[in-house]
mmCIF file of C-alpha atoms and ligand atoms in Angstrom:
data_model
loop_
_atom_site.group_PDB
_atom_site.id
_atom_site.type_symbol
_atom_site.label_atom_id
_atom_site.label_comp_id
_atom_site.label_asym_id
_atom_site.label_seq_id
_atom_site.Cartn_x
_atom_site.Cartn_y
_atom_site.Cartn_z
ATOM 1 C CA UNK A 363 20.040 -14.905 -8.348
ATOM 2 C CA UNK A 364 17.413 -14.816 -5.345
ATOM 3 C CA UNK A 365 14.637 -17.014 -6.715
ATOM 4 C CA UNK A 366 12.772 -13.916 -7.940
ATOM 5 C CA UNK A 367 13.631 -14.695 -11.605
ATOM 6 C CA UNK A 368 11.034 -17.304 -11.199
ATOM 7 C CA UNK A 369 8.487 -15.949 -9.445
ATOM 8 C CA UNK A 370 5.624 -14.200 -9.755
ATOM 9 C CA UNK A 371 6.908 -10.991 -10.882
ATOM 10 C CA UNK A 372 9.767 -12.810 -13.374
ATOM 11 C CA UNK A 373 8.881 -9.786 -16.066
ATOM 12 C CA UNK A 374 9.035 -7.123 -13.914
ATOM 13 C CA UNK A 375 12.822 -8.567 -12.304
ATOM 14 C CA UNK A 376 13.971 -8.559 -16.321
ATOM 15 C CA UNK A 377 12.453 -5.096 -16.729
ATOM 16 C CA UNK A 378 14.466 -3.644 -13.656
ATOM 17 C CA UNK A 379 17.213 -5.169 -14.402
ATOM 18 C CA UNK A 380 17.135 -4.361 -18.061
ATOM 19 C CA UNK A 381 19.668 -1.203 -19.275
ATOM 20 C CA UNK A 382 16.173 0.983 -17.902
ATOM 21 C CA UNK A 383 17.913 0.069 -14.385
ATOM 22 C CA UNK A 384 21.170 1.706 -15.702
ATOM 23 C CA UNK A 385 19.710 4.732 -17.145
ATOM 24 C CA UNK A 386 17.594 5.324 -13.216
ATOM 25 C CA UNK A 387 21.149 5.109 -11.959
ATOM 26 C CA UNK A 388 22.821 7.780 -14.220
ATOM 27 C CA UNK A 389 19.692 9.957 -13.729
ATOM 28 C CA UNK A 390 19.207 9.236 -9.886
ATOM 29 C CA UNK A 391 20.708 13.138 -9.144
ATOM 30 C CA UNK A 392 18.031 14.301 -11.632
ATOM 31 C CA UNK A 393 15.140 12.329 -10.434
ATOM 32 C CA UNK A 394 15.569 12.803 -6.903
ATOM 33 C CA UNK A 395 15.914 16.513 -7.343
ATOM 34 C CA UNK A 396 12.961 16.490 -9.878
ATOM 35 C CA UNK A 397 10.556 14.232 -7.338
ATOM 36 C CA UNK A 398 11.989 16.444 -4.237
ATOM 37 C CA UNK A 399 8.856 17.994 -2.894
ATOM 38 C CA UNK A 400 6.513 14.968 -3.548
ATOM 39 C CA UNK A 401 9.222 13.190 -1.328
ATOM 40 C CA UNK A 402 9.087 15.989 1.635
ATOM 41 C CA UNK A 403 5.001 15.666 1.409
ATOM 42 C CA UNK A 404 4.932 11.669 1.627
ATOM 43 C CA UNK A 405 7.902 11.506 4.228
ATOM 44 C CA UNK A 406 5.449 14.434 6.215
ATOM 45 C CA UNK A 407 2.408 11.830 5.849
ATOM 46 C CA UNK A 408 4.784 8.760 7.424
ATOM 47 C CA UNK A 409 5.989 10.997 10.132
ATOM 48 C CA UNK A 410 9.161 8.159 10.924
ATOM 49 C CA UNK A 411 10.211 9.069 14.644
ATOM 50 C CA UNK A 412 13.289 8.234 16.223
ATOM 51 C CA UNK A 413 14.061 4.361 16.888
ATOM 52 C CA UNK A 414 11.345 3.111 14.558
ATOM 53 C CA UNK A 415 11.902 0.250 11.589
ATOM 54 C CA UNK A 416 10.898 0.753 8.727
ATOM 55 C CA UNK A 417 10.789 -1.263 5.110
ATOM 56 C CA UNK A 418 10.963 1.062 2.058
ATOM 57 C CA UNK A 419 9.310 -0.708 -0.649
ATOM 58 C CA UNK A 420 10.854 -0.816 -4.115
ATOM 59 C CA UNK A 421 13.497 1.841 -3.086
ATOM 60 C CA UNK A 422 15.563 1.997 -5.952
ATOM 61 C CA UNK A 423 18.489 4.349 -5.873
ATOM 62 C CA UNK A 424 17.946 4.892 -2.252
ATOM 63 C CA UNK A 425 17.204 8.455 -2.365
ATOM 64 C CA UNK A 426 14.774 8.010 0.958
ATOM 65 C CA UNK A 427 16.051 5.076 2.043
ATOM 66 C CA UNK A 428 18.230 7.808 3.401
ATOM 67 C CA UNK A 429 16.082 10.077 4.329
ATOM 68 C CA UNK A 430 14.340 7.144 6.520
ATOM 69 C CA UNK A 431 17.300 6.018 8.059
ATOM 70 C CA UNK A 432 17.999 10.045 9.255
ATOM 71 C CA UNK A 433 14.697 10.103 10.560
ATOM 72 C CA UNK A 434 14.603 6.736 12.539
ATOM 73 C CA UNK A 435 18.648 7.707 13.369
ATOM 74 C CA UNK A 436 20.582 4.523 14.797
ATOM 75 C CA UNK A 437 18.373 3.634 17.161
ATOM 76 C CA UNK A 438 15.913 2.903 14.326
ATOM 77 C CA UNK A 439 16.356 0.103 11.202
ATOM 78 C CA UNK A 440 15.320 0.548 7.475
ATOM 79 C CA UNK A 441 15.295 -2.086 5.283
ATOM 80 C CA UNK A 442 15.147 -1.104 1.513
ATOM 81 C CA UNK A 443 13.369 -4.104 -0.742
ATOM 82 C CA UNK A 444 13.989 -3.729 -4.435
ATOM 83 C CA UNK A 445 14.390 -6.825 -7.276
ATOM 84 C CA UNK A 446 16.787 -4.226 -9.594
ATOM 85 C CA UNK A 447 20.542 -5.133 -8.695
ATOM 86 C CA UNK A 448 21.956 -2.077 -10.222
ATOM 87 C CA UNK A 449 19.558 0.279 -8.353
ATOM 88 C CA UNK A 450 20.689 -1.428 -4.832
ATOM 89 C CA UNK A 451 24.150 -1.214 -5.964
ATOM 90 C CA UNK A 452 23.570 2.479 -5.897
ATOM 91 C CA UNK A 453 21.447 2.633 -2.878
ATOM 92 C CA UNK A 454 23.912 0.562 -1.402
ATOM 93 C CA UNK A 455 26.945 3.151 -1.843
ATOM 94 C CA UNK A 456 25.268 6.147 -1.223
ATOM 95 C CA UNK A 457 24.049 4.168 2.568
ATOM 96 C CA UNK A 458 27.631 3.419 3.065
ATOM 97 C CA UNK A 459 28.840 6.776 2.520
ATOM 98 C CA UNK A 460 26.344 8.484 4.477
ATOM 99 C CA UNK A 461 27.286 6.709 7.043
ATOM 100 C CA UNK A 462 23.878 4.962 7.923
ATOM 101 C CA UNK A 463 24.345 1.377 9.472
ATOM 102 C CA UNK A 464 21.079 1.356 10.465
ATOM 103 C CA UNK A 465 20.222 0.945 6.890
ATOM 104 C CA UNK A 466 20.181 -2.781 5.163
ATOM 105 C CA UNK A 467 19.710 -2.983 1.732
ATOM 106 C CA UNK A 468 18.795 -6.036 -0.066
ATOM 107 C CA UNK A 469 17.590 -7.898 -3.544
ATOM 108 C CA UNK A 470 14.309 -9.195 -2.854
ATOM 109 C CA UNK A 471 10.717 -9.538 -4.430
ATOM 110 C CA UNK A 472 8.628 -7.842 -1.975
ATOM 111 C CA UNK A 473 5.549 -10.266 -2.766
ATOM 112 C CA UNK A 474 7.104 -13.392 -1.722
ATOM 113 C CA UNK A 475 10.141 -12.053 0.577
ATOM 114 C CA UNK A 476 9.820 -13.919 3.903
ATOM 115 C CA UNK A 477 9.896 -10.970 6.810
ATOM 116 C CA UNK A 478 9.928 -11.712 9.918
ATOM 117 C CA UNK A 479 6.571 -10.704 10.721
ATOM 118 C CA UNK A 480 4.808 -8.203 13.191
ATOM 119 C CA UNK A 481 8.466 -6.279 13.359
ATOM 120 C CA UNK A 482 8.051 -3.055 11.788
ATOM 121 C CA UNK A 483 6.435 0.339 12.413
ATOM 122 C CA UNK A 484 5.884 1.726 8.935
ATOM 123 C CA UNK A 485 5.622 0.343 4.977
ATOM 124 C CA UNK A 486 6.861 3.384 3.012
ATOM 125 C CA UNK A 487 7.216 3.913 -0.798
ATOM 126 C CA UNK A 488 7.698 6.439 -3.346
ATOM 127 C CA UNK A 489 6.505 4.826 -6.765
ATOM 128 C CA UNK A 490 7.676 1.405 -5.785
ATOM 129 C CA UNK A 491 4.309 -0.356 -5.355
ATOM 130 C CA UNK A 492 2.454 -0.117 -8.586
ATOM 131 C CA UNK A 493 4.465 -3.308 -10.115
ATOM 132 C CA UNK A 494 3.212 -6.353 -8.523
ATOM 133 C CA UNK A 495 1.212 -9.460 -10.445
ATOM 134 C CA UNK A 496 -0.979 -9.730 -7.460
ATOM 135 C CA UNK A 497 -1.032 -6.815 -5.702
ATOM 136 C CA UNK A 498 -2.993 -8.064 -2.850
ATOM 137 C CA UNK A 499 -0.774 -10.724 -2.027
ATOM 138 C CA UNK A 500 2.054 -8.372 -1.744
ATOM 139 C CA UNK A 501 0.443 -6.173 0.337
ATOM 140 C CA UNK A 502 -0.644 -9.021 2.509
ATOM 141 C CA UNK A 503 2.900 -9.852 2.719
ATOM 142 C CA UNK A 504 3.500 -6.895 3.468
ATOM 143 C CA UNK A 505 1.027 -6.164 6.336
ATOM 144 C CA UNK A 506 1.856 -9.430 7.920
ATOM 145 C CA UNK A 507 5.413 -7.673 8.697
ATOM 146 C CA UNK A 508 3.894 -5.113 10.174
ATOM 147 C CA UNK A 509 3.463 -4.006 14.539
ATOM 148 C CA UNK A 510 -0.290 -4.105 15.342
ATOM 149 C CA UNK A 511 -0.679 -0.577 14.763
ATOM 150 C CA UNK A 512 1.596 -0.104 11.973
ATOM 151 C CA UNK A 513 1.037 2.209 9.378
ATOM 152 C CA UNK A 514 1.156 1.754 5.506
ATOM 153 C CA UNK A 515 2.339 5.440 3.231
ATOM 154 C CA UNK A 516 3.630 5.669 -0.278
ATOM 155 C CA UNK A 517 3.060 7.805 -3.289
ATOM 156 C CA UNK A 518 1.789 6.874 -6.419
ATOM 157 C CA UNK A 519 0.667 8.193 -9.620
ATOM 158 C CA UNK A 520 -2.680 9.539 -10.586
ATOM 159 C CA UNK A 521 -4.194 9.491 -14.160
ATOM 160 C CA UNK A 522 -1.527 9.932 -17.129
ATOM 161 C CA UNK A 523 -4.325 12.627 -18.339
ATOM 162 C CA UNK A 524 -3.715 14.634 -15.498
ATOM 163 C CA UNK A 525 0.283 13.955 -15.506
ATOM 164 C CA UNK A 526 0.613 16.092 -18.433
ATOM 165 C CA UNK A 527 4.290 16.171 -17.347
ATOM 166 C CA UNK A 528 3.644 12.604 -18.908
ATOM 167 C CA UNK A 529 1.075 12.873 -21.337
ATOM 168 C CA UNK A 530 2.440 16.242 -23.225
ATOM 169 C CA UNK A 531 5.544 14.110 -24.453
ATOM 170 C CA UNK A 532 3.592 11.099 -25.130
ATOM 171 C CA UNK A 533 1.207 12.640 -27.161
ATOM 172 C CA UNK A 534 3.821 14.505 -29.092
ATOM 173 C CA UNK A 535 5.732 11.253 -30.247
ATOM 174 C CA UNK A 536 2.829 8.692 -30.597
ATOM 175 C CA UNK A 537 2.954 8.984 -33.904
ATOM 176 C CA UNK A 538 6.477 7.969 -33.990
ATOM 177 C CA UNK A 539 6.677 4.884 -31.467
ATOM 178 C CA UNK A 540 5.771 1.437 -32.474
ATOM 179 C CA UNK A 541 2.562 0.675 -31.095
ATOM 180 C CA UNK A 542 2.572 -0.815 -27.247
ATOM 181 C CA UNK A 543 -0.886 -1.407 -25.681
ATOM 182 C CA UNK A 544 -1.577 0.182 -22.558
ATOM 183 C CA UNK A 545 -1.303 -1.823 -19.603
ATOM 184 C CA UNK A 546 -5.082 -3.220 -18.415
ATOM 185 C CA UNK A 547 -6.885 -1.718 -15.528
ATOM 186 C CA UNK A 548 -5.731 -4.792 -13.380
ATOM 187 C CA UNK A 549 -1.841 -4.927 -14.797
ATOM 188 C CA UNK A 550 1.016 -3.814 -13.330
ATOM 189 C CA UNK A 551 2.473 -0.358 -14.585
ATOM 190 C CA UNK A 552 3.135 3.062 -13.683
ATOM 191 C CA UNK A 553 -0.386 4.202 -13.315
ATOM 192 C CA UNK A 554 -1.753 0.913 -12.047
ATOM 193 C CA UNK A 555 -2.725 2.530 -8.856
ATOM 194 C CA UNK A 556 -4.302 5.878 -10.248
ATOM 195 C CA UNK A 557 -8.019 4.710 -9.405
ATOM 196 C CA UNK A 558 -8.768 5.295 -6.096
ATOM 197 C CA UNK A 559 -11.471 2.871 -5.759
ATOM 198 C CA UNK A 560 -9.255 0.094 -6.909
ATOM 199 C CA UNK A 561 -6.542 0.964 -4.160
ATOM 200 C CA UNK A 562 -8.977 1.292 -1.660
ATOM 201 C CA UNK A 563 -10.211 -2.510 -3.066
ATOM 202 C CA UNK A 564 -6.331 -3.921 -2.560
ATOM 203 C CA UNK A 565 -5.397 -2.967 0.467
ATOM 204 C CA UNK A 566 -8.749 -3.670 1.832
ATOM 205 C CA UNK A 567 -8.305 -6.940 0.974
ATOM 206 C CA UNK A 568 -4.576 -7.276 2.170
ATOM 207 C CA UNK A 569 -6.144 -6.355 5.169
ATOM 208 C CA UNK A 570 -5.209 -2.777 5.924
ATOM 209 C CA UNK A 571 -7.978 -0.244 7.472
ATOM 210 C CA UNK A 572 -8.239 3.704 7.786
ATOM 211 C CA UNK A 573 -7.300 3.871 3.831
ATOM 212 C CA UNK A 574 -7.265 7.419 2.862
ATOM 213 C CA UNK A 575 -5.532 9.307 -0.337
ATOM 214 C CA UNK A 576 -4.155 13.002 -0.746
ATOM 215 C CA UNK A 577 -3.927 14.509 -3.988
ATOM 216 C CA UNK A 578 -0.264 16.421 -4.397
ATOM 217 C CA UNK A 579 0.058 18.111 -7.589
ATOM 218 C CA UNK A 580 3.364 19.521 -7.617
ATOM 219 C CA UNK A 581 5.091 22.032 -10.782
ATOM 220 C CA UNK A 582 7.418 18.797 -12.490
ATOM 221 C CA UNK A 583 9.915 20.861 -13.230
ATOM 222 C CA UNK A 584 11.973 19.770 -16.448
ATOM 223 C CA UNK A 585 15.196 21.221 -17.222
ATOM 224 C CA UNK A 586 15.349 22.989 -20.162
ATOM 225 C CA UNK A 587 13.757 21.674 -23.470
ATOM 226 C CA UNK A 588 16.553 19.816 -24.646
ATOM 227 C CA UNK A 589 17.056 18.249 -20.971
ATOM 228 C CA UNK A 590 13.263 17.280 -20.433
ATOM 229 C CA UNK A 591 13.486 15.790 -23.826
ATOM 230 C CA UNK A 592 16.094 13.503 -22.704
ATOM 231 C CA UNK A 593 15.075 12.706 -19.649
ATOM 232 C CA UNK A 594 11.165 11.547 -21.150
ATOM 233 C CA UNK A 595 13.422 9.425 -23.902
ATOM 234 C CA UNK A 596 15.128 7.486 -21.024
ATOM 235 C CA UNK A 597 12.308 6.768 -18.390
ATOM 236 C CA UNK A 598 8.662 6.355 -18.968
ATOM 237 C CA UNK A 599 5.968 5.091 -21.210
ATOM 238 C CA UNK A 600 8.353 6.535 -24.384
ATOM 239 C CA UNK A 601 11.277 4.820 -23.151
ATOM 240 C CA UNK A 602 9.283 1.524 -22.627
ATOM 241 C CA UNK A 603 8.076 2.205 -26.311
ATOM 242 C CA UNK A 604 12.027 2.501 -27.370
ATOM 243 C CA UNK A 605 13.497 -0.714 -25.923
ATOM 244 C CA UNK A 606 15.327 -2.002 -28.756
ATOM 245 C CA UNK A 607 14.329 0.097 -31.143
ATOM 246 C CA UNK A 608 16.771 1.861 -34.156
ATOM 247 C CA UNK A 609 18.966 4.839 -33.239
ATOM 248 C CA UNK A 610 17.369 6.921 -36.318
ATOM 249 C CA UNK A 611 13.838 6.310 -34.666
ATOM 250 C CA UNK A 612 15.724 7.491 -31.450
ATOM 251 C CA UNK A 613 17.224 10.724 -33.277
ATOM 252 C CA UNK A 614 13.618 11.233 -34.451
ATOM 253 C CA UNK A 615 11.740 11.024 -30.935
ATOM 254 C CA UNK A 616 14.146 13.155 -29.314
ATOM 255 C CA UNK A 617 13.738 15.530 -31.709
ATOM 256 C CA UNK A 618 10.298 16.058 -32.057
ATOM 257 C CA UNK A 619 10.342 15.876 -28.201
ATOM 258 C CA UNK A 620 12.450 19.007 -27.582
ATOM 259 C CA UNK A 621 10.300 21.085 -30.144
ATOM 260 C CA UNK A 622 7.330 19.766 -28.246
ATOM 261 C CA UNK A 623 8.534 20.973 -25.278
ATOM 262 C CA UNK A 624 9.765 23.877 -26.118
ATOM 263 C CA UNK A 625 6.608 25.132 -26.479
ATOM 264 C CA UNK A 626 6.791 25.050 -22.354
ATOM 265 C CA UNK A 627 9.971 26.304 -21.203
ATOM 266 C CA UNK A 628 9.492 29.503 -19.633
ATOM 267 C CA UNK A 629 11.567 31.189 -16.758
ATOM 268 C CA UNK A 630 12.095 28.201 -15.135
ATOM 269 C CA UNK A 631 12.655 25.569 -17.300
ATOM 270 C CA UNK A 632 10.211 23.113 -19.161
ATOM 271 C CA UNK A 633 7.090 23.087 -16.220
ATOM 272 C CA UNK A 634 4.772 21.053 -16.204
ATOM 273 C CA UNK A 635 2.051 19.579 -13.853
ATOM 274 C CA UNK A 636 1.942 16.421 -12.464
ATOM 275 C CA UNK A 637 -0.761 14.738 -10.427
ATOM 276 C CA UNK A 638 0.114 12.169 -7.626
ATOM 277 C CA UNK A 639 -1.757 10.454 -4.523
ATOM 278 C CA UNK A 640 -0.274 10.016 -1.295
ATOM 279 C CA UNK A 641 -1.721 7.036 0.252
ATOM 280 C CA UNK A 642 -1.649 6.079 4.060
ATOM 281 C CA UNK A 643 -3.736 3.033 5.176
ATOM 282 C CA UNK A 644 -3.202 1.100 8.957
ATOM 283 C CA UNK A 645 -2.390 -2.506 10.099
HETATM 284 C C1 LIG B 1742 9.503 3.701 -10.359
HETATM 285 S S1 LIG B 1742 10.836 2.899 -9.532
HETATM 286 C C2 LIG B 1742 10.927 3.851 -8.023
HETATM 287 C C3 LIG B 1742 12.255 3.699 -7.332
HETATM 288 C C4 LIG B 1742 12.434 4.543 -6.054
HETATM 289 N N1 LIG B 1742 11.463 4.193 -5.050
HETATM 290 C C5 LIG B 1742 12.372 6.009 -6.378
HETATM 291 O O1 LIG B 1742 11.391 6.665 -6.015
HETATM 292 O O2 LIG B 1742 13.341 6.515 -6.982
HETATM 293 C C6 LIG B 1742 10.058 1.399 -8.990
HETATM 294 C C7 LIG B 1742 10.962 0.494 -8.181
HETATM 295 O O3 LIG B 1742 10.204 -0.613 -7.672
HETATM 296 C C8 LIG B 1742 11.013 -1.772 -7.753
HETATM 297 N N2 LIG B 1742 10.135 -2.957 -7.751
HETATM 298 C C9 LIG B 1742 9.196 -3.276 -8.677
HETATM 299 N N3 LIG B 1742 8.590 -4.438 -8.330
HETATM 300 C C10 LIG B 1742 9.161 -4.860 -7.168
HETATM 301 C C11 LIG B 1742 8.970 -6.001 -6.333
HETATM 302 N N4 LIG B 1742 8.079 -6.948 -6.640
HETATM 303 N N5 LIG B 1742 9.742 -6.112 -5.207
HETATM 304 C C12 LIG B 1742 10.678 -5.157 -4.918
HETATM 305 N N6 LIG B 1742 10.888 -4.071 -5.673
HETATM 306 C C13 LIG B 1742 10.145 -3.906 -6.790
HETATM 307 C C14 LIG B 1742 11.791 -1.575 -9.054
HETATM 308 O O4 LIG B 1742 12.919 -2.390 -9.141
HETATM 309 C C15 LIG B 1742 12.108 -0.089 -8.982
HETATM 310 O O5 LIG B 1742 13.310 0.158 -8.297
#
């Protein structure tokens, strides 16, 4: 328990700490390697240097929580954030065998967690920042832990229509799932931060200045058929869609999900594209 049950993002602690936490743990090899070169392209916009401290925000597995802490290198600090306990668990182990004491991991909602402020050099995330009730209150948060000078990066999502690593699945299975609005413009969710404009709006108001975002667009590259089909059952909008529901509706979804992706596996595996910004704003 660390008070976040209670807080302002209560649903969002239940959701990451629902079996979907379990199933980014058994997948972590898979999703690292799949989100690879979006992770070398944000990590190139942050530009850590040796001795800084950083805070990775909502940083799950870990996955660049150690490839922070190799950047900064001992003379540095990162502190991961995340509410999901099974996620740090992970991030935890793979810090510890690494070898990286200059990495801290710990349970926390990064809205209301109290940092000592004006002590770090860089905010960084990869998909960890689209969750929050009130975004601009985390980012304040945020920014208030922050050097003068400090510098904000993280990835998010664009549109699901131009995910269509996303969207191709989705579509597909619609038919199948039982129906689950889409999130408002204003909710949390995975493509909460898609529209520029409104990013550009929150971390305005948080306080941040020089916001710019970079459009990556890198091949999301699959598996094979039977893999990708998997994988989109586990994580996702689909998965969301399954929590709880029958294994024969299960059986069903994966199944019309490999044939639908079949109809993209080529030399590689199932490819297809995905759209993402990289966002860097200052203190
Ligand atoms: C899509 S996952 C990304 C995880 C990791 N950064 C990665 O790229 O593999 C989003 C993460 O944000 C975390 N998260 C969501 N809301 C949070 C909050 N208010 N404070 C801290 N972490 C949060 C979740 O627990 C989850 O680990």
């Amino acid at each position: 328990m660390t008070g976040a049950e209670t807080g302002p993002n209560a649903q969002q602690v239940e959701y990451w700490n629902s079996p979907i936490a379990q199933t980014w743990v058994k997948l972590q090899t898979r999703l690292d390697r799949l989100f690879q070169p979006l992770t070398e392209v944000a990590l190139q916009h942050a530009a850590p240097q040796s001795g800084e401290r950083a805070i990775d925000i909502g940083c799950g597995c870990g996955a660049t929580v150690l490839e922070l802490a190799r950047r900064v290198g001992t003379g540095g600090h990162v502190l991961g954030v995340d509410i999901s306990a099974p996620m740090l668990n992970l991030a935890r182990r793979r810090a510890t065998e690494a070898g990286y004491s200059q990495a801290t991991l710990i349970e926390a909602d990064l809205a209301t967690y109290g940092f000592p402020s004006q002590s770090f050099d860089l905010a960084f995330s990869r998909f960890g920042v689209m969750f929050f009730a009130d975004p601009v209150a985390a980012f304040a948060n945020l920014r208030a832990a922050l050097k003068p000078g400090g510098r904000l990066v993280f990835a998010c999502f664009r549109p699901l229509a131009e995910n269509r690593w996303v969207l191709e699945p989705l579509t597909a299975v619609q038919h199948l799932l039982p129906p689950s609005p889409a999130p408002g413009p204003e909710e949390p969710g995975q493509f909460a931060f898609a529209d520029p404009d409104r990013v550009r709006r929150i971390l305005t108001a948080a306080g941040f200045h020089n916001v710019t975002l970079t459009g990556h667009d890198p091949d999301m590259r699959l598996g094979d058929a039977k893999q990708a089909a998997d994988m989109s059952s586990q994580i996702g909008p689909i998965a969301r869609a399954l929590m709880g529901a029958p294994e024969s509706l299960r059986t069903a979804v994966l199944e019309a999900l490999a044939t639908a992706y079949r109809r993209f596996d080529g030399p590689d595996g199932v490819t297809l594209p995905g759209a993402n910004w990289i966002v860097a704003a200052k203190v």
